[in-house]
Amino acid sequence: KAGVTQTPRYLIKTRGQQVTLSCSPISGHRSVSWYQQTPGQGLQFLFEYFSETQRNKGNFPGRFSGRQFSNSRSEMNVSTLELGDSALYLCASSLTWRAEWNTEAFFGQGTRLTVV
Amino acid sequence: GESVGLHLPTLSVQEGDNSIINCAYSNSASDYFIWYKQESGKGPQFIIDIRSNMDKRQGQRVTVLLNKTVKHLSLQIAATQPGDSAVYFCADSRDDKIIFGKGTRLHILP
């Protein structure tokens, strides 16, 4: 069974550009969550999608957006990139959207975004 | 506000000894807690979880203890091995999202 796949693994962008990151969840999983990981702030919740609907959102500006497709694959987009957006972006997939209903939240290896 | 954190950013333990990683949380409404392990270059990996109606749960070589009175959570790893070297995060689930603490890096001394 394939794990969570995130592409690309590494990305370098310039300030002001936009970027799209992709996450393919484990087959059969319908919930995808996105997190930003930085040395200073740790792992911070961005948003969660279930059945193509955003179920939950963290405290990030509107420059951060996402979507989920009918095959459960998800993308997140960051527009007008800032230096502070440099981070490891992780996605996690699970069967359900209620975290405590299912303990199997599997994370991908992440996309390392560097903004210069 | 939301706060889940660990007491120490780094912990060094002799190989074979037991490791204890601590975590404090601030929201008394939190009812589900999870420990994750993150190895270098990888995403976090689920280790063990515990619900607020329990005070102890055991897995393979790991035990999680929950003290709701002082809002404290700990992860105990028995007979620590080199493969346990990683960053450990405690997290709690509130409002259908998982909130992570900052993490403790566990170093294994030979």
Tab-separated table of C-alpha atoms in Angstrom:
chain	number	residue	atom	x	y	z
A	1	LYS	CA	0.000	0.000	0.000
A	2	ALA	CA	1.594	3.267	-1.096
A	3	GLY	CA	2.080	5.935	1.548
A	4	VAL	CA	1.322	9.631	1.381
A	5	THR	CA	3.083	11.202	-1.572
A	6	GLN	CA	4.015	14.846	-1.681
A	7	THR	CA	5.446	16.577	-4.705
A	8	PRO	CA	7.757	18.205	-5.281
A	9	ARG	CA	10.176	17.341	-2.465
A	10	TYR	CA	12.129	20.567	-2.792
A	11	LEU	CA	11.247	23.932	-4.248
A	12	ILE	CA	12.973	27.287	-4.489
A	13	LYS	CA	10.876	30.327	-5.270
A	14	THR	CA	11.363	34.085	-5.333
A	15	ARG	CA	9.485	36.548	-3.170
A	16	GLY	CA	6.224	37.581	-4.753
A	17	GLN	CA	5.788	34.381	-6.726
A	18	GLN	CA	3.146	31.813	-6.058
A	19	VAL	CA	3.543	28.084	-5.498
A	20	THR	CA	1.359	24.997	-5.642
A	21	LEU	CA	2.145	21.876	-3.648
A	22	SER	CA	0.530	18.511	-4.179
A	23	CYS	CA	-0.428	15.697	-1.838
A	24	SER	CA	-1.720	12.261	-2.788
A	25	PRO	CA	-3.207	10.510	0.246
A	26	ILE	CA	-3.187	6.831	0.971
A	27	SER	CA	-5.697	4.983	-1.175
A	28	GLY	CA	-9.090	5.009	0.525
A	29	HIS	CA	-8.286	7.956	2.779
A	30	ARG	CA	-10.603	10.889	2.280
A	31	SER	CA	-9.190	13.399	4.733
A	32	VAL	CA	-6.107	15.462	3.971
A	33	SER	CA	-4.608	17.959	6.398
A	34	TRP	CA	-1.796	20.399	5.723
A	35	TYR	CA	0.805	21.638	8.184
A	36	GLN	CA	3.645	24.131	8.053
A	37	GLN	CA	6.782	23.201	9.968
A	38	THR	CA	9.454	25.747	10.854
A	39	PRO	CA	12.217	25.668	13.487
A	40	GLY	CA	10.717	28.638	15.300
A	41	GLN	CA	7.001	27.838	15.228
A	42	GLY	CA	7.050	24.061	15.001
A	43	LEU	CA	4.174	22.262	13.316
A	44	GLN	CA	1.237	24.532	12.646
A	45	PHE	CA	-2.108	23.444	11.248
A	46	LEU	CA	-3.056	25.071	7.961
A	47	PHE	CA	-6.310	23.408	6.891
A	48	GLU	CA	-8.078	20.138	6.421
A	49	TYR	CA	-10.151	18.792	3.563
A	50	PHE	CA	-12.625	15.953	3.523
A	51	SER	CA	-14.673	14.938	0.508
A	52	GLU	CA	-13.588	18.056	-1.388
A	53	THR	CA	-14.764	20.365	1.414
A	54	GLN	CA	-12.588	22.406	3.718
A	55	ARG	CA	-13.587	21.225	7.195
A	56	ASN	CA	-11.166	23.193	9.275
A	57	LYS	CA	-8.739	26.067	8.969
A	58	GLY	CA	-5.823	27.307	11.020
A	59	ASN	CA	-4.669	30.855	11.632
A	60	PHE	CA	-2.908	31.617	8.388
A	61	PRO	CA	-3.479	34.551	6.039
A	62	GLY	CA	-5.625	34.252	2.954
A	63	ARG	CA	-2.507	33.851	0.802
A	64	PHE	CA	-2.616	30.223	1.868
A	65	SER	CA	-5.338	28.238	0.202
A	66	GLY	CA	-6.075	24.694	-0.759
A	67	ARG	CA	-8.440	22.374	-2.459
A	68	GLN	CA	-9.239	18.720	-2.727
A	69	PHE	CA	-10.228	16.797	-5.796
A	70	SER	CA	-12.742	14.002	-6.193
A	71	ASN	CA	-9.946	11.416	-6.015
A	72	SER	CA	-8.949	12.899	-2.607
A	73	ARG	CA	-5.714	14.349	-3.912
A	74	SER	CA	-5.108	17.779	-2.479
A	75	GLU	CA	-3.196	20.855	-3.447
A	76	MET	CA	-2.218	23.859	-1.435
A	77	ASN	CA	-1.325	27.194	-2.931
A	78	VAL	CA	0.615	30.078	-1.483
A	79	SER	CA	0.424	33.368	-3.345
A	80	THR	CA	2.682	36.414	-3.072
A	81	LEU	CA	5.398	34.441	-1.331
A	82	GLU	CA	7.286	35.995	1.566
A	83	LEU	CA	10.657	35.011	3.002
A	84	GLY	CA	8.863	33.807	6.129
A	85	ASP	CA	6.968	31.221	4.102
A	86	SER	CA	10.148	29.164	3.842
A	87	ALA	CA	9.268	25.944	5.627
A	88	LEU	CA	8.597	22.246	5.353
A	89	TYR	CA	4.997	21.730	4.270
A	90	LEU	CA	3.553	18.436	5.400
A	91	CYS	CA	0.330	16.771	4.535
A	92	ALA	CA	-1.337	13.985	6.456
A	93	SER	CA	-4.053	11.649	5.302
A	94	SER	CA	-6.577	9.733	7.343
A	95	LEU	CA	-9.800	7.848	6.834
A	96	THR	CA	-12.012	10.338	8.671
A	97	TRP	CA	-12.042	14.029	9.416
A	98	ARG	CA	-12.434	13.719	13.170
A	99	ALA	CA	-8.936	13.260	14.512
A	100	GLU	CA	-10.002	11.347	17.591
A	101	TRP	CA	-12.124	8.907	15.641
A	102	ASN	CA	-9.163	7.484	13.845
A	103	THR	CA	-5.608	7.302	15.028
A	104	GLU	CA	-4.096	6.533	11.665
A	105	ALA	CA	-2.995	9.949	10.480
A	106	PHE	CA	-0.148	9.235	8.082
A	107	PHE	CA	2.221	12.004	7.108
A	108	GLY	CA	4.103	12.434	3.883
A	109	GLN	CA	7.779	13.382	3.765
A	110	GLY	CA	6.913	16.977	3.048
A	111	THR	CA	7.844	19.628	0.522
A	112	ARG	CA	10.746	21.832	1.520
A	113	LEU	CA	9.970	25.339	0.233
A	114	THR	CA	12.677	27.957	0.224
A	115	VAL	CA	11.767	31.535	-0.630
A	116	VAL	CA	14.648	33.781	-1.700
B	1	GLY	CA	-5.012	30.343	23.911
B	2	GLU	CA	-3.853	27.122	22.368
B	3	SER	CA	-0.667	25.774	23.817
B	4	VAL	CA	0.852	22.352	23.809
B	5	GLY	CA	4.473	22.245	24.671
B	6	LEU	CA	7.342	20.180	25.870
B	7	HIS	CA	9.508	21.045	28.827
B	8	LEU	CA	12.907	20.405	27.232
B	9	PRO	CA	14.006	20.974	23.632
B	10	THR	CA	16.741	18.321	23.891
B	11	LEU	CA	17.121	15.140	25.911
B	12	SER	CA	20.207	12.906	25.948
B	13	VAL	CA	19.840	9.339	27.145
B	14	GLN	CA	22.252	6.433	27.405
B	15	GLU	CA	21.455	3.539	25.098
B	16	GLY	CA	19.553	0.917	27.056
B	17	ASP	CA	18.203	3.357	29.627
B	18	ASN	CA	14.593	4.490	29.790
B	19	SER	CA	13.651	7.847	28.288
B	20	ILE	CA	10.972	10.135	29.658
B	21	ILE	CA	9.746	12.990	27.512
B	22	ASN	CA	7.381	15.463	29.111
B	23	CYS	CA	4.655	17.690	27.779
B	24	ALA	CA	2.370	20.279	29.314
B	25	TYR	CA	-0.881	21.472	27.827
B	26	SER	CA	-2.952	24.476	28.693
B	27	ASN	CA	-6.452	23.706	27.453
B	28	SER	CA	-8.393	21.771	30.051
B	29	ALA	CA	-10.985	20.960	27.365
B	30	SER	CA	-8.466	18.816	25.459
B	31	ASP	CA	-9.688	15.237	25.487
B	32	TYR	CA	-7.400	13.343	23.166
B	33	PHE	CA	-3.620	13.333	23.070
B	34	ILE	CA	-1.135	11.878	20.637
B	35	TRP	CA	2.615	11.379	20.545
B	36	TYR	CA	4.449	11.568	17.252
B	37	LYS	CA	8.026	10.753	16.325
B	38	GLN	CA	9.793	12.568	13.528
B	39	GLU	CA	13.060	11.243	12.173
B	40	SER	CA	15.360	13.383	10.090
B	41	GLY	CA	14.008	13.905	6.590
B	42	LYS	CA	10.684	12.253	7.326
B	43	GLY	CA	7.212	13.299	8.299
B	44	PRO	CA	5.856	12.709	11.815
B	45	GLN	CA	4.899	9.146	12.633
B	46	PHE	CA	2.159	8.181	15.077
B	47	ILE	CA	3.475	6.438	18.208
B	48	ILE	CA	0.665	6.202	20.725
B	49	ASP	CA	-2.439	8.055	21.810
B	50	ILE	CA	-4.518	8.427	24.953
B	51	ARG	CA	-7.971	9.732	25.715
B	52	SER	CA	-8.771	11.921	28.682
B	53	ASN	CA	-10.765	9.177	30.411
B	54	MET	CA	-7.533	7.223	30.848
B	55	ASP	CA	-4.373	8.004	32.791
B	56	LYS	CA	-2.062	5.408	31.299
B	57	ARG	CA	-1.708	3.526	28.066
B	58	GLN	CA	0.986	1.113	26.997
B	59	GLY	CA	2.300	0.142	23.621
B	60	GLN	CA	5.352	-1.709	22.472
B	61	ARG	CA	8.201	-0.292	24.585
B	62	VAL	CA	6.261	2.954	25.027
B	63	THR	CA	3.948	4.168	27.763
B	64	VAL	CA	1.984	7.386	27.841
B	65	LEU	CA	0.892	8.872	31.154
B	66	LEU	CA	-1.728	11.564	31.475
B	67	ASN	CA	-2.204	13.714	34.566
B	68	LYS	CA	-5.238	15.869	33.978
B	69	THR	CA	-4.951	17.575	37.353
B	70	VAL	CA	-1.726	19.325	36.379
B	71	LYS	CA	-2.320	19.097	32.632
B	72	HIS	CA	0.783	17.029	32.039
B	73	LEU	CA	1.546	14.279	29.572
B	74	SER	CA	4.624	12.087	29.362
B	75	LEU	CA	6.039	9.526	26.984
B	76	GLN	CA	8.216	6.797	28.406
B	77	ILE	CA	10.413	4.744	26.102
B	78	ALA	CA	11.848	1.590	27.622
B	79	ALA	CA	15.357	0.368	26.813
B	80	THR	CA	16.119	3.242	24.459
B	81	GLN	CA	17.721	2.194	21.187
B	82	PRO	CA	19.674	4.134	18.542
B	83	GLY	CA	16.606	3.969	16.298
B	84	ASP	CA	14.685	6.011	18.851
B	85	SER	CA	16.780	9.042	17.979
B	86	ALA	CA	14.277	11.587	16.655
B	87	VAL	CA	12.192	14.614	17.564
B	88	TYR	CA	9.143	13.746	19.629
B	89	PHE	CA	5.991	15.829	19.540
B	90	CYS	CA	3.009	15.723	21.791
B	91	ALA	CA	-0.238	16.871	20.245
B	92	ASP	CA	-3.809	17.254	21.289
B	93	SER	CA	-6.984	17.184	19.319
B	94	ARG	CA	-9.417	20.045	19.690
B	95	ASP	CA	-12.115	21.305	17.394
B	96	ASP	CA	-11.313	18.518	14.941
B	97	LYS	CA	-7.723	19.596	14.417
B	98	ILE	CA	-4.447	18.380	15.825
B	99	ILE	CA	-2.342	20.970	17.658
B	100	PHE	CA	1.336	20.089	18.002
B	101	GLY	CA	3.831	21.060	20.658
B	102	LYS	CA	7.285	22.332	19.783
B	103	GLY	CA	9.076	19.004	20.108
B	104	THR	CA	11.921	17.416	22.064
B	105	ARG	CA	14.977	16.057	20.291
B	106	LEU	CA	16.064	12.746	21.787
B	107	HIS	CA	19.798	11.985	21.537
B	108	ILE	CA	20.986	8.470	22.221
B	109	LEU	CA	24.419	8.210	23.800
B	110	PRO	CA	26.449	5.068	23.044
